[in-house]
């Protein structure tokens, strides 16, 4: 037997027992007559002690030990003289009587402790060492527990976990596919699934009724902190349901996860229409941990977010506002203390290319209630007073205003500013959770790149029945039976009620610009299936990595993935992707032409 106990379990009540532990040497402290070793395994750290009374042989063995050696130690559990309150095992130590070096270790490239001294690249190259650190390990433990509770909840509600293939076909309308050449079908390629969307719909046609799968999905997109080329979805689908049934079922799952994993009772999830989310937060995934809602001071355009024109509160005089199609503002409570320098920083923030605003107008409400603004010379005190009223601003508040000629663009810029102010004001506390459903997404969004309407969710999403007539007259204003679950400004999941009628599906493909032949070629398998009795169905998928990182309070999903890829999509540990042999290429009939490098 390698061990009788783990390094995390011994307490004062175990004093007197003889135990055997096995693990890695985290540190060696040599104090002359005494040697202490921190022995680590997945369960914790236990101190091993060698004293003056230890045998010469034992002392010799101990002297050989280096960091990350794998050892086995037997000894008596004793009460520690100086206790370590920070360690669950900190009241005891093992007085070692037998020591075996099981395996030696090279000196690791960074210290493997709570906070590693290795940079990101080094930690990723030696990820197997990085994973020995308790913080990273705890994230994987949390992830395991999360997936386990998902399975428990869905199993209790009659869902079947069914695997779908990983080698599938490329589908248009999504992100870019990862493709796999087929040796047996030269010149042909599989694609890795971006999600099992059509397959889960076919499982509904097959009568499986309730399906789920914790499944890898692949998208060849540019990477960001919350994106990986391969990621994990909790993919779900149900038959004979309406939107309300799905919202209830999965709100229940979220409640179950919060309760069993975080010990938190979350209130019923509020529902916000996409239009309101855009109008008041400038985002389809609003962070509702704090208010600071937008106030529209002028809108000359009616769009999917604003159904009404709002006349400007500002009389003519300031060219930027006069020509703007939209003026919107937020009120940052108590922030009138912002200095000129801080306001300049904020202006730089909104002018960064990632945000893209042209400038920032601000107004401070002074202690006497008067308003001091960066546009004082254009407006009378009465106008500025009206601004204060519209914003419900109090003395000490800071009003921040953005404007521009495209309302949606300005809303998104104002959303960035709102999030920035929220962060600066400490309103985005990681331990506080605010969940909601965003519902009634538009069916389509205009793509400048493609010069056509694209499905906002995906082309299998059902329009709201009452909006179906608009498909012929004003498709851009049609709303979908689509919904997202949003937590703290993160879209953790999303889905829709699907079309289960072959004719309606055909029509949607037409609006997306497919000819009937193209639609048949790409999606014939689905539309044909719909001709054999498709039940009404709908579902959603959660991003497991995102959800877990939210629970773990992480800034990047990478920290809850055992072997993540870096920003260039590389696995630096495996050094993947890599080149393959010419024989392999020949077999696949692939002639590699590298882009010429200048
Ligand atoms: N397949 C969708 C996605 O990957 C989710 C869904 O509609 O169920 O976003």
Short mmCIF file of C-alpha atoms in Angstrom, two decimals, residues 269-498:
data_model
loop_
_atom_site.label_atom_id
_atom_site.label_comp_id
_atom_site.label_asym_id
_atom_site.label_seq_id
_atom_site.Cartn_x
_atom_site.Cartn_y
_atom_site.Cartn_z
CA UNK A 269 -34.99 35.37 -12.84
CA UNK A 270 -36.35 38.67 -14.12
CA UNK A 271 -37.01 38.83 -17.85
CA UNK A 272 -35.92 41.71 -20.00
CA UNK A 273 -36.74 42.11 -23.66
CA UNK A 274 -33.82 42.47 -26.02
CA UNK A 275 -35.21 45.91 -26.95
CA UNK A 276 -35.07 47.09 -23.32
CA UNK A 277 -31.65 45.57 -22.80
CA UNK A 278 -30.34 47.58 -25.74
CA UNK A 279 -32.25 50.75 -24.86
CA UNK A 280 -31.27 50.86 -21.19
CA UNK A 281 -27.93 49.03 -21.13
CA UNK A 282 -26.70 49.10 -24.73
CA UNK A 283 -25.99 45.40 -24.51
CA UNK A 284 -27.84 42.13 -25.03
CA UNK A 285 -26.03 40.83 -21.96
CA UNK A 286 -26.49 43.59 -19.40
CA UNK A 287 -24.61 43.46 -16.14
CA UNK A 288 -27.50 44.06 -13.76
CA UNK A 289 -25.46 43.98 -10.57
CA UNK A 290 -25.84 47.74 -10.73
CA UNK A 291 -28.20 50.31 -12.25
CA UNK A 292 -26.79 53.33 -14.05
CA UNK A 293 -29.37 52.83 -16.79
CA UNK A 294 -29.22 54.90 -19.94
CA UNK A 295 -31.36 57.96 -20.34
CA UNK A 296 -32.14 58.90 -23.95
CA UNK A 297 -31.74 62.63 -24.42
CA UNK A 298 -32.38 62.50 -28.16
CA UNK A 299 -33.27 59.81 -30.71
CA UNK A 300 -34.23 60.70 -34.22
CA UNK A 301 -34.38 57.10 -35.44
CA UNK A 302 -36.93 54.42 -34.69
CA UNK A 303 -35.21 51.06 -34.50
CA UNK A 304 -35.64 47.66 -32.85
CA UNK A 305 -34.56 49.08 -29.48
CA UNK A 306 -36.39 52.42 -29.51
CA UNK A 307 -39.87 52.52 -30.91
CA UNK A 308 -40.25 56.25 -30.23
CA UNK A 309 -38.55 59.39 -31.34
CA UNK A 310 -37.25 61.51 -28.45
CA UNK A 311 -36.86 65.20 -29.24
CA UNK A 312 -33.52 66.58 -28.08
CA UNK A 313 -33.47 68.30 -24.68
CA UNK A 314 -30.70 70.52 -26.05
CA UNK A 315 -31.58 73.57 -28.14
CA UNK A 316 -29.45 74.15 -31.25
CA UNK A 317 -26.00 75.57 -30.57
CA UNK A 318 -23.51 72.75 -30.14
CA UNK A 319 -22.78 71.24 -33.57
CA UNK A 320 -21.92 67.76 -32.22
CA UNK A 321 -25.29 67.41 -30.49
CA UNK A 322 -27.21 69.25 -33.23
CA UNK A 323 -26.17 66.75 -35.87
CA UNK A 324 -26.37 63.64 -33.67
CA UNK A 325 -29.06 61.05 -34.33
CA UNK A 326 -28.80 59.84 -30.76
CA UNK A 327 -27.69 61.32 -27.45
CA UNK A 328 -27.61 59.08 -24.41
CA UNK A 329 -26.27 59.49 -20.89
CA UNK A 330 -25.60 57.74 -17.61
CA UNK A 331 -25.46 59.18 -14.12
CA UNK A 332 -22.57 58.04 -11.94
CA UNK A 333 -23.70 58.60 -8.38
CA UNK A 334 -21.34 60.54 -6.16
CA UNK A 335 -18.66 60.84 -8.84
CA UNK A 336 -18.69 64.62 -9.30
CA UNK A 337 -15.41 64.48 -7.40
CA UNK A 338 -13.79 63.20 -10.60
CA UNK A 339 -10.83 65.43 -11.40
CA UNK A 340 -10.08 66.88 -14.79
CA UNK A 341 -7.37 64.26 -15.16
CA UNK A 342 -9.75 61.40 -14.42
CA UNK A 343 -12.25 62.79 -16.90
CA UNK A 344 -9.51 63.02 -19.52
CA UNK A 345 -8.74 59.36 -18.84
CA UNK A 346 -12.40 58.49 -19.34
CA UNK A 347 -12.41 60.45 -22.59
CA UNK A 348 -9.36 58.48 -23.73
CA UNK A 349 -11.16 55.31 -22.71
CA UNK A 350 -14.19 56.00 -24.90
CA UNK A 351 -11.98 57.11 -27.78
CA UNK A 352 -10.00 53.84 -27.86
CA UNK A 353 -10.62 51.99 -31.12
CA UNK A 354 -12.26 49.13 -29.19
CA UNK A 355 -14.93 51.57 -27.97
CA UNK A 356 -14.87 54.02 -30.85
CA UNK A 357 -16.61 57.14 -29.50
CA UNK A 358 -15.59 60.54 -30.85
CA UNK A 359 -15.63 62.27 -27.51
CA UNK A 360 -17.23 62.51 -24.10
CA UNK A 361 -19.37 65.27 -22.65
CA UNK A 362 -19.67 65.47 -18.88
CA UNK A 363 -21.59 67.46 -16.32
CA UNK A 364 -21.00 67.63 -12.59
CA UNK A 365 -23.84 68.43 -10.24
CA UNK A 366 -22.35 70.72 -7.60
CA UNK A 367 -23.22 70.81 -3.92
CA UNK A 368 -25.52 73.84 -4.46
CA UNK A 369 -27.40 71.92 -7.18
CA UNK A 370 -25.99 73.94 -10.05
CA UNK A 371 -24.48 72.09 -13.02
CA UNK A 372 -20.95 72.55 -14.29
CA UNK A 373 -20.33 70.89 -17.63
CA UNK A 374 -17.87 70.62 -20.48
CA UNK A 375 -20.49 72.25 -22.73
CA UNK A 376 -21.34 75.23 -20.48
CA UNK A 377 -20.56 77.71 -23.21
CA UNK A 378 -23.23 76.29 -25.52
CA UNK A 379 -26.13 76.01 -23.10
CA UNK A 380 -28.00 78.09 -20.57
CA UNK A 381 -28.19 77.06 -16.91
CA UNK A 382 -31.88 76.22 -17.57
CA UNK A 383 -30.93 73.61 -20.18
CA UNK A 384 -28.31 72.11 -17.90
CA UNK A 385 -30.88 72.06 -15.11
CA UNK A 386 -33.25 70.18 -17.40
CA UNK A 387 -30.44 67.70 -18.05
CA UNK A 388 -30.04 67.22 -14.31
CA UNK A 389 -33.77 66.56 -13.96
CA UNK A 390 -33.90 64.11 -16.84
CA UNK A 391 -31.01 62.21 -15.31
CA UNK A 392 -32.55 62.35 -11.78
CA UNK A 393 -29.09 63.54 -10.74
CA UNK A 394 -28.38 64.77 -7.22
CA UNK A 395 -25.65 67.05 -5.94
CA UNK A 396 -22.37 65.17 -6.14
CA UNK A 397 -23.35 63.13 -9.19
CA UNK A 398 -21.50 62.98 -12.48
CA UNK A 399 -23.38 62.82 -15.78
CA UNK A 400 -21.59 61.29 -18.76
CA UNK A 401 -22.98 61.83 -22.26
CA UNK A 402 -22.20 60.21 -25.60
CA UNK A 403 -23.68 61.03 -28.97
CA UNK A 404 -23.37 59.99 -32.60
CA UNK A 405 -25.14 59.35 -35.84
CA UNK A 406 -25.85 55.64 -35.35
CA UNK A 407 -27.95 54.99 -32.25
CA UNK A 408 -26.95 51.32 -31.90
CA UNK A 409 -23.27 52.15 -32.12
CA UNK A 410 -23.54 54.89 -29.49
CA UNK A 411 -25.51 52.58 -27.20
CA UNK A 412 -22.71 50.03 -27.38
CA UNK A 413 -20.13 52.72 -26.62
CA UNK A 414 -22.18 53.95 -23.70
CA UNK A 415 -22.43 50.35 -22.51
CA UNK A 416 -18.62 50.13 -22.37
CA UNK A 417 -18.49 53.38 -20.44
CA UNK A 418 -21.18 52.15 -18.03
CA UNK A 419 -19.23 48.93 -17.37
CA UNK A 420 -16.03 50.89 -16.88
CA UNK A 421 -17.71 53.22 -14.38
CA UNK A 422 -19.31 50.20 -12.67
CA UNK A 423 -15.88 48.64 -12.26
CA UNK A 424 -14.29 51.90 -11.04
CA UNK A 425 -17.07 52.36 -8.53
CA UNK A 426 -16.70 48.81 -7.21
CA UNK A 427 -20.18 47.82 -8.34
CA UNK A 428 -19.09 44.64 -10.12
CA UNK A 429 -18.47 42.46 -7.09
CA UNK A 430 -17.51 38.91 -8.10
CA UNK A 431 -19.28 37.48 -5.09
CA UNK A 432 -22.58 39.04 -6.03
CA UNK A 433 -24.70 37.37 -8.72
CA UNK A 434 -27.40 38.96 -10.81
CA UNK A 435 -29.14 36.58 -13.23
CA UNK A 436 -31.80 37.32 -15.81
CA UNK A 437 -33.33 36.12 -19.05
CA UNK A 438 -33.05 38.34 -22.09
CA UNK A 439 -35.96 37.42 -24.36
CA UNK A 440 -37.54 38.45 -27.68
CA UNK A 441 -34.34 38.75 -29.68
CA UNK A 442 -34.75 39.96 -33.25
CA UNK A 443 -34.71 37.14 -35.80
CA UNK A 444 -32.17 38.86 -37.99
CA UNK A 445 -29.36 41.31 -37.88
CA UNK A 446 -27.93 43.16 -40.82
CA UNK A 447 -24.43 42.22 -41.88
CA UNK A 448 -22.46 44.98 -43.60
CA UNK A 449 -19.85 42.41 -44.55
CA UNK A 450 -22.28 40.08 -46.29
CA UNK A 451 -24.67 42.85 -47.29
CA UNK A 452 -27.68 40.81 -46.20
CA UNK A 453 -29.71 39.78 -43.18
CA UNK A 454 -28.16 37.06 -41.04
CA UNK A 455 -29.85 34.92 -38.39
CA UNK A 456 -29.15 36.51 -35.02
CA UNK A 457 -29.34 33.18 -33.18
CA UNK A 458 -29.36 30.53 -35.91
CA UNK A 459 -31.55 29.75 -38.92
CA UNK A 460 -33.56 27.08 -37.06
CA UNK A 461 -35.03 29.60 -34.62
CA UNK A 462 -38.76 30.16 -34.77
CA UNK A 463 -40.20 33.64 -35.24
CA UNK A 464 -42.78 34.79 -32.71
CA UNK A 465 -46.07 33.59 -34.20
CA UNK A 466 -47.54 37.09 -34.07
CA UNK A 467 -44.59 38.43 -36.08
CA UNK A 468 -44.77 35.83 -38.89
CA UNK A 469 -46.76 38.17 -41.21
CA UNK A 470 -43.86 40.66 -40.96
CA UNK A 471 -41.54 38.14 -42.62
CA UNK A 472 -42.93 39.32 -45.95
CA UNK A 473 -43.07 43.03 -45.26
CA UNK A 474 -40.38 43.96 -42.73
CA UNK A 475 -38.21 40.94 -41.84
CA UNK A 476 -35.70 43.07 -39.93
CA UNK A 477 -38.32 43.84 -37.30
CA UNK A 478 -39.42 40.21 -36.74
CA UNK A 479 -38.80 38.98 -33.22
CA UNK A 480 -37.70 35.42 -32.45
CA UNK A 481 -38.70 32.99 -29.75
CA UNK A 482 -35.11 33.17 -28.60
CA UNK A 483 -33.67 33.74 -25.14
CA UNK A 484 -30.33 34.08 -23.38
CA UNK A 485 -29.50 33.54 -19.75
CA UNK A 486 -27.25 36.33 -18.56
CA UNK A 487 -25.32 36.44 -15.30
CA UNK A 488 -23.24 39.46 -14.30
CA UNK A 489 -22.96 40.66 -17.89
CA UNK A 490 -21.93 37.23 -19.19
CA UNK A 491 -24.09 35.29 -21.62
CA UNK A 492 -23.96 31.88 -19.96
CA UNK A 493 -26.51 30.24 -22.20
CA UNK A 494 -28.91 30.76 -25.02
CA UNK A 495 -31.41 28.99 -27.16
CA UNK A 496 -34.73 29.15 -28.92
CA UNK A 497 -37.94 27.46 -29.87
CA UNK A 498 -37.25 25.86 -33.22
#
